[in-house]
Tab-separated table of C-alpha atoms in Angstrom:
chain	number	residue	atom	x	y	z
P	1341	UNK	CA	-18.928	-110.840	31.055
P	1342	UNK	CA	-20.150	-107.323	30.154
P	1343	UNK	CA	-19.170	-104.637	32.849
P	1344	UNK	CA	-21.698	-102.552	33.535
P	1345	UNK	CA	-21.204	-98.955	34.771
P	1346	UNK	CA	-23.413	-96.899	37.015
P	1347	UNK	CA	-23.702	-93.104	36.154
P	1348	UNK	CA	-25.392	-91.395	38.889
P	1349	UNK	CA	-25.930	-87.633	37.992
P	1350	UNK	CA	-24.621	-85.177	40.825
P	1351	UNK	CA	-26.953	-83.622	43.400
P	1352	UNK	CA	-27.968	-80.297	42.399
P	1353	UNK	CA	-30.790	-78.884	42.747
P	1354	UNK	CA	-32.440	-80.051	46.148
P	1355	UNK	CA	-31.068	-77.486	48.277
P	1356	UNK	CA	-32.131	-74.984	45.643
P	1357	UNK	CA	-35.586	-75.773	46.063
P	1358	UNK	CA	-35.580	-75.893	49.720
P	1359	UNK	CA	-34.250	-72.617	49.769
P	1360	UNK	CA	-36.616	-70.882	47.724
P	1361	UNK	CA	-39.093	-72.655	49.733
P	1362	UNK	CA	-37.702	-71.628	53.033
P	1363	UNK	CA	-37.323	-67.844	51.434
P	1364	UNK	CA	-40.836	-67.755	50.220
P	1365	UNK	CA	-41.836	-68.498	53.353
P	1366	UNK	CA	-39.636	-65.905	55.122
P	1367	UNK	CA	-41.044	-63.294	53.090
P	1368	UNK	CA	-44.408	-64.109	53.468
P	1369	UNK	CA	-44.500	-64.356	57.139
P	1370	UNK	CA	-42.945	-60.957	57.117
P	1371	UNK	CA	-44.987	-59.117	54.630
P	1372	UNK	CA	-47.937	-60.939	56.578
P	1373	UNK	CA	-46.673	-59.496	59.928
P	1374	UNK	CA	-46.449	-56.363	58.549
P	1375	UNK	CA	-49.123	-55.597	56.796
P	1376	UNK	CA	-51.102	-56.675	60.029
P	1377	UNK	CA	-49.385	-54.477	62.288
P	1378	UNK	CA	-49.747	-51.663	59.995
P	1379	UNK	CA	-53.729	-52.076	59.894
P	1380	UNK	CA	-53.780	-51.987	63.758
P	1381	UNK	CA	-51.874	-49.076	63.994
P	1382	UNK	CA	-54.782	-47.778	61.731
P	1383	UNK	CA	-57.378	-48.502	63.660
P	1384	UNK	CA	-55.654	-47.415	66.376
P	1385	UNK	CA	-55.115	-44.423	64.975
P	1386	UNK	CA	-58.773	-43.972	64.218
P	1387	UNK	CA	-59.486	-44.829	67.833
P	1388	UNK	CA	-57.224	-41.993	68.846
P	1389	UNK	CA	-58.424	-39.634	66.765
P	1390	UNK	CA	-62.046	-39.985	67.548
P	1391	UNK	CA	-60.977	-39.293	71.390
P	1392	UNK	CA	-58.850	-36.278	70.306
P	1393	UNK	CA	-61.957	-35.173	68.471
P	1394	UNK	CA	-64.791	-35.591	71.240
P	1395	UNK	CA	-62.409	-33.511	73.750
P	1396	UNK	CA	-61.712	-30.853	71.311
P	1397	UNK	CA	-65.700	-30.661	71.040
P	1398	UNK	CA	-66.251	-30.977	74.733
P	1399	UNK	CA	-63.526	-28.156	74.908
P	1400	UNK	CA	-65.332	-25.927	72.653
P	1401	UNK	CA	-68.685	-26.431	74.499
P	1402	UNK	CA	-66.770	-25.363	78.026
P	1403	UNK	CA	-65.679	-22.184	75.918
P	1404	UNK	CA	-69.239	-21.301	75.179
P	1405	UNK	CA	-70.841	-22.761	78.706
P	1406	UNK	CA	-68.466	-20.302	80.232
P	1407	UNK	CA	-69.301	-17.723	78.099
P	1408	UNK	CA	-72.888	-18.321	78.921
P	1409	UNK	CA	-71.848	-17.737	82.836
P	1410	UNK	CA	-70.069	-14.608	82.321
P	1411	UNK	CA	-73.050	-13.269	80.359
P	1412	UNK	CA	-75.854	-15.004	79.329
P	1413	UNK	CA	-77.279	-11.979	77.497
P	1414	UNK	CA	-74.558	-11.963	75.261
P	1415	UNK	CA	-75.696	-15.559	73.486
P	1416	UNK	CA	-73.336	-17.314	70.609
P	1417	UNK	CA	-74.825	-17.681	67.307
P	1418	UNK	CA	-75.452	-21.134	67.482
P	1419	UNK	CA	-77.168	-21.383	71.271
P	1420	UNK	CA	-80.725	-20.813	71.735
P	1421	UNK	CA	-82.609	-20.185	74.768
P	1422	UNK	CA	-86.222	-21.548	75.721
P	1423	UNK	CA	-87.463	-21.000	79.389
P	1424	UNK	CA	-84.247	-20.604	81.114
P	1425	UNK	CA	-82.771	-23.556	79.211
P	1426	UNK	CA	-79.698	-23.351	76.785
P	1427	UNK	CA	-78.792	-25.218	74.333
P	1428	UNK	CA	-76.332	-25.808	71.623
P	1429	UNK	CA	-74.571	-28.078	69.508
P	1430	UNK	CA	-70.647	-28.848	68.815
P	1431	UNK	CA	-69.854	-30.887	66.030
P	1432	UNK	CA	-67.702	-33.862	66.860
P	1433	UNK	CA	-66.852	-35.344	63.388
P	1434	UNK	CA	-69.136	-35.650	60.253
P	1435	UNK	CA	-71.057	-38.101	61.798
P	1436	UNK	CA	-71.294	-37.041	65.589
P	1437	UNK	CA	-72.463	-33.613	67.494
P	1438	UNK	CA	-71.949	-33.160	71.191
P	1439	UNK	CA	-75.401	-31.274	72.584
P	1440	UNK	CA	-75.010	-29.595	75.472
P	1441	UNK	CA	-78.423	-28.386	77.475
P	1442	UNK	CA	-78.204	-26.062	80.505
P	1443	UNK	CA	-80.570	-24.637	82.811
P	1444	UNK	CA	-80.303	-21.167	84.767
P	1445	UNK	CA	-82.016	-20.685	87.350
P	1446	UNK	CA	-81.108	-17.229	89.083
P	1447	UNK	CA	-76.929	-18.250	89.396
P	1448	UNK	CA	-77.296	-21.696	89.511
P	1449	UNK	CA	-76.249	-23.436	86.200
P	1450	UNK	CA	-77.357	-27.109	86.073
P	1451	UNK	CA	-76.191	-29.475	83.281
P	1452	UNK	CA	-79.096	-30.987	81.369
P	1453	UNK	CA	-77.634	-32.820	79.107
P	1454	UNK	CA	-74.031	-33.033	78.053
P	1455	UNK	CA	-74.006	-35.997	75.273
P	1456	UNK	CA	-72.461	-37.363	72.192
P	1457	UNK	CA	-75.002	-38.243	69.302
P	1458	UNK	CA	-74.712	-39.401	66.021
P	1459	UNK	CA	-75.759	-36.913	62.914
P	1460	UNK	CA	-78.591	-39.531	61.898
P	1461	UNK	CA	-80.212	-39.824	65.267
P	1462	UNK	CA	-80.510	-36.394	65.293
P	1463	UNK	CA	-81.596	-35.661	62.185
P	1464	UNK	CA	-84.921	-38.384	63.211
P	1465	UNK	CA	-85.415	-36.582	66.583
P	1466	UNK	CA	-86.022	-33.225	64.877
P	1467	UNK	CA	-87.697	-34.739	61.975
P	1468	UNK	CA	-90.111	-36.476	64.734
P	1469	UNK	CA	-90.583	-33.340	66.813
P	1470	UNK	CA	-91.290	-31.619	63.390
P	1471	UNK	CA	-94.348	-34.020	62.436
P	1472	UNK	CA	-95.423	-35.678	65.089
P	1473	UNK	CA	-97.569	-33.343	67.004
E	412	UNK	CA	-15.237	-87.145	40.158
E	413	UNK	CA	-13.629	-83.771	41.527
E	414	UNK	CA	-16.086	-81.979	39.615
E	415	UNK	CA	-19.037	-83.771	41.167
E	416	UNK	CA	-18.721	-82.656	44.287
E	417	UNK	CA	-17.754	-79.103	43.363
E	418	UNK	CA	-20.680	-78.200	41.909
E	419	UNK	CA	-23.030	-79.339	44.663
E	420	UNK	CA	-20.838	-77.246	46.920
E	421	UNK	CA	-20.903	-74.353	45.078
E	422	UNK	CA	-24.789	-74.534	44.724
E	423	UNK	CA	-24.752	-74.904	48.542
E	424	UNK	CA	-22.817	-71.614	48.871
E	425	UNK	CA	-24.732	-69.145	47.381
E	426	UNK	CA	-28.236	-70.764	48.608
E	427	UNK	CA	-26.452	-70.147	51.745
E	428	UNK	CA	-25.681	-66.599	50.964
E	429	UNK	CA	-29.111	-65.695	49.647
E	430	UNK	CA	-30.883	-67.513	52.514
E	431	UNK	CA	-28.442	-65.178	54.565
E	432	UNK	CA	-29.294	-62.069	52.808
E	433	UNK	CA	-33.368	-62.783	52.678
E	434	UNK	CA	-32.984	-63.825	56.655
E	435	UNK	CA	-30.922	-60.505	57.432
E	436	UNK	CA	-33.899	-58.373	55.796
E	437	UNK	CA	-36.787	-60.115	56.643
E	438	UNK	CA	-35.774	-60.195	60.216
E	439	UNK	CA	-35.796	-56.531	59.988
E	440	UNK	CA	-39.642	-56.595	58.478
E	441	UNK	CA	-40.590	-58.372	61.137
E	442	UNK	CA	-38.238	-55.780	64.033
E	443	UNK	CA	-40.216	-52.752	62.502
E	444	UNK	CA	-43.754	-54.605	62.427
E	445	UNK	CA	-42.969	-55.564	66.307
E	446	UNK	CA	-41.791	-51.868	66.656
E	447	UNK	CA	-45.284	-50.980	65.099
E	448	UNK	CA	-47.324	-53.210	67.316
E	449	UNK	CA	-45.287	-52.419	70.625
E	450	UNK	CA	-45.987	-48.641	70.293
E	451	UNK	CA	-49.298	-48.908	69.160
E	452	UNK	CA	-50.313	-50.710	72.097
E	453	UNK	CA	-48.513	-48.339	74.248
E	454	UNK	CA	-50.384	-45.842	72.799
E	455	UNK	CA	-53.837	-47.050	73.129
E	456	UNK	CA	-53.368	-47.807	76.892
E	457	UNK	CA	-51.662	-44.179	77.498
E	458	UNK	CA	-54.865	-42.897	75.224
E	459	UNK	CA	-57.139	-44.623	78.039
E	460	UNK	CA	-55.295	-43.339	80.719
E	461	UNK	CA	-54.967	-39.690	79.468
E	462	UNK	CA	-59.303	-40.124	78.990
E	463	UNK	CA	-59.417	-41.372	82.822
E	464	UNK	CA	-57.097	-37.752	83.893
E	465	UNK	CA	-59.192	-35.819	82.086
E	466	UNK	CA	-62.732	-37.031	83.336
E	467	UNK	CA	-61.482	-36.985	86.771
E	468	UNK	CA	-59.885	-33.473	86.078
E	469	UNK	CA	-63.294	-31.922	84.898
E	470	UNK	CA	-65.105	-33.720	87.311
E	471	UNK	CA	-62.922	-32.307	90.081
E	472	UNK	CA	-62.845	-29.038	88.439
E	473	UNK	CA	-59.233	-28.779	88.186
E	474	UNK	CA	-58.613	-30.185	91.649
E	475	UNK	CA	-54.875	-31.729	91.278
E	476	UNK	CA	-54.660	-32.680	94.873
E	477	UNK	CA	-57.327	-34.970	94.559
E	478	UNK	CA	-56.993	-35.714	90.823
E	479	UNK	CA	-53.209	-36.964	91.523
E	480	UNK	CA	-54.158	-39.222	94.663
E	481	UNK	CA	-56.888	-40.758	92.486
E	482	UNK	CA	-55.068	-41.360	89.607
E	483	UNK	CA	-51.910	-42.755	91.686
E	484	UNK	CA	-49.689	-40.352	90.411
E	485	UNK	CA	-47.401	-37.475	92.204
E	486	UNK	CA	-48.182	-33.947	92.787
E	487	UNK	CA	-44.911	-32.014	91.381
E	488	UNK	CA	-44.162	-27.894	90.339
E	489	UNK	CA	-44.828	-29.117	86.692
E	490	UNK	CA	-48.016	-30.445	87.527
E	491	UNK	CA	-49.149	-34.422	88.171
E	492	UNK	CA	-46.872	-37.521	86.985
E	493	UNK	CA	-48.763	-40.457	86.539
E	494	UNK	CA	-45.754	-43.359	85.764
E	495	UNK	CA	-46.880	-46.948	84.229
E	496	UNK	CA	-44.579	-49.636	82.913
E	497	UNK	CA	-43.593	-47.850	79.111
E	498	UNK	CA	-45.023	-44.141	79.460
E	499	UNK	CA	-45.586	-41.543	81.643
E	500	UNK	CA	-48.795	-39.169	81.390
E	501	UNK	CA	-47.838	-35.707	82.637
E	502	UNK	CA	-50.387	-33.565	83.496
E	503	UNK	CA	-49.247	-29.948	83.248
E	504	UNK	CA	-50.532	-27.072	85.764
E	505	UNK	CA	-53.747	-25.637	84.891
E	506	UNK	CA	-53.714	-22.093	82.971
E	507	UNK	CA	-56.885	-19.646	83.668
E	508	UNK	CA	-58.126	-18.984	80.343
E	509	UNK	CA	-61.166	-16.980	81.303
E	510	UNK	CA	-62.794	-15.954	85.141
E	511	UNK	CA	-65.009	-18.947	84.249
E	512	UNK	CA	-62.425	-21.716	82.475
E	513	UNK	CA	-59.508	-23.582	83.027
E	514	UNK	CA	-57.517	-25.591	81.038
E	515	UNK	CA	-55.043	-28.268	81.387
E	516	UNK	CA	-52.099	-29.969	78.792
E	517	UNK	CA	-51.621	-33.790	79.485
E	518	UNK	CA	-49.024	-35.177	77.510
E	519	UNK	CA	-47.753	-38.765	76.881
E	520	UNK	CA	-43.964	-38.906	77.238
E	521	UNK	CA	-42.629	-42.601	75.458
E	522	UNK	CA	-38.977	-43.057	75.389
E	523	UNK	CA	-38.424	-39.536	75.552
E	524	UNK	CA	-40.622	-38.027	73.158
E	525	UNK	CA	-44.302	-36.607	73.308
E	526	UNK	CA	-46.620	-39.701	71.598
E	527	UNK	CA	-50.220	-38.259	72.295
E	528	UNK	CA	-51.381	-34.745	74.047
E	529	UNK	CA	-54.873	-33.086	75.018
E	530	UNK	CA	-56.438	-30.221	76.059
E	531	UNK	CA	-59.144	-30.673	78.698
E	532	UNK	CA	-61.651	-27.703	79.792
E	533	UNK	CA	-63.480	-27.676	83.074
E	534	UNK	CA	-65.429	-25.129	84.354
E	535	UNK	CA	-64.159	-22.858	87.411
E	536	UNK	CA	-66.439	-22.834	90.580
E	537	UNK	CA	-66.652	-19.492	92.632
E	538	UNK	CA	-66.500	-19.507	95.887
């Protein structure tokens, strides 16, 4: 009778590759939820900045609207004045200009127009004016 | 046989100690990226509130009185508090800049330190 002997190789190797798996996963998850929170925060960011723009705008239209009060003789550079009505400009960003549009009439200020507006748009309003009769 | 079951065990180890070591810093990628998203969010709601104070400010031409009972907040010698759950927007007394204009800080405080602040204008009305 021939005895026959059973070699069974030890166990290496399986919990290796279940690490690495579990690892790899690990990482990936975290780089994942990351790199997403990181591109929130920069839209965010863009969000905010965009707000702290349009007030700092709006702040420097007050300056000149109240400068128009006190005398409106004594015009800014950048306002011009048509048949009582003033009206200026206050860029926003590259892309967006607050105009501002008041009316005197004896000591009565009235507010026209107080609006955001992109560069474009404006740019076809004044082409329009300019050639469409 | 001794050796068999040695090696196995030894394998186990340090796949335990790495798993241990990627764990400890991956747990604190993912601390900082809810860290990230926690204050962000604060932000963006105290950014939305700060908007609200200062529309009702200009619109109330620098009117705290009524500005603070809008806004739910409380009338104190630094100016109007306005508390929510993670922040509080202070808005701090007016300063005269000119016969005609007044301006107002409001600040975001968040765990103790300033996260957002604005300047808001408003025109003065004569009696």
């Amino acid at each position: 009778m021939k005895k026959t002997s059973s070699f069974r190789p030890p166990v290496i190797g399986a919990t290796s590759l279940l690490i690495i798996f579990a690892v790899l996963c690990l990482t990936m998850f975290t780089l994942l939820a990351l790199s997403t929170a990181k591109a929130d925060a920069r839209l965010s960011d863009a969000s905010i900045q965009a707000v702290s723009d349009y007030y700092e705008a709006d702040r420097q239209a007050e300056i000149i609207f109240a400068k128009l009060r006190e005398n409106p003789q004594d015009m800014p550079t950048n306002v011009y004045c048509v048949d009582d009505v003033y009206s200026y400009n206050v860029p926003i960003s590259d892309t967006q200009r607050l105009i501002v549009e008041l009316e005197k009439n004896e000591d009565i200020w009235t507010v026209l127009r107080w609006q955001a507006v992109s560069v474009s748009e404006l740019e076809t309003n004044i082409i329009g004016t300019t050639f469409n009769p | 046989m001794k050796n068999k079951t040695f090696l196995p065990m030894i394998e186990q180890m340090i796949m335990i100690l790495i798993f241990a070591l990627a764990a400890a810093f991956c747990l604190q990628g993912f601390a900082a990226a809810s860290r990230i998203s926690k204050r962000q969010a604060v932000l963006t709601e105290a950014v939305g509130t700060v908007q609200n104070t200062a529309e009702i400010l200009k619109s109330s031409h620098g009117d705290f009185e009524l500005a603070s009972e809008l806004l739910n907040g409380s009338l104190t010698a630094e100016g109007i508090q306005i508390p929510a759950d993670d922040y509080v927007v202070i808005v701090h007394t007016a300063a005269k800049e000119h016969d005609f204009l007044s301006s107002a800080k409001i600040e975001v405080m968040y765990d103790a330190e300033t996260l957002y602040e604005l300047t808001v204008s408003w025109q003065e009305v004569l009696p």
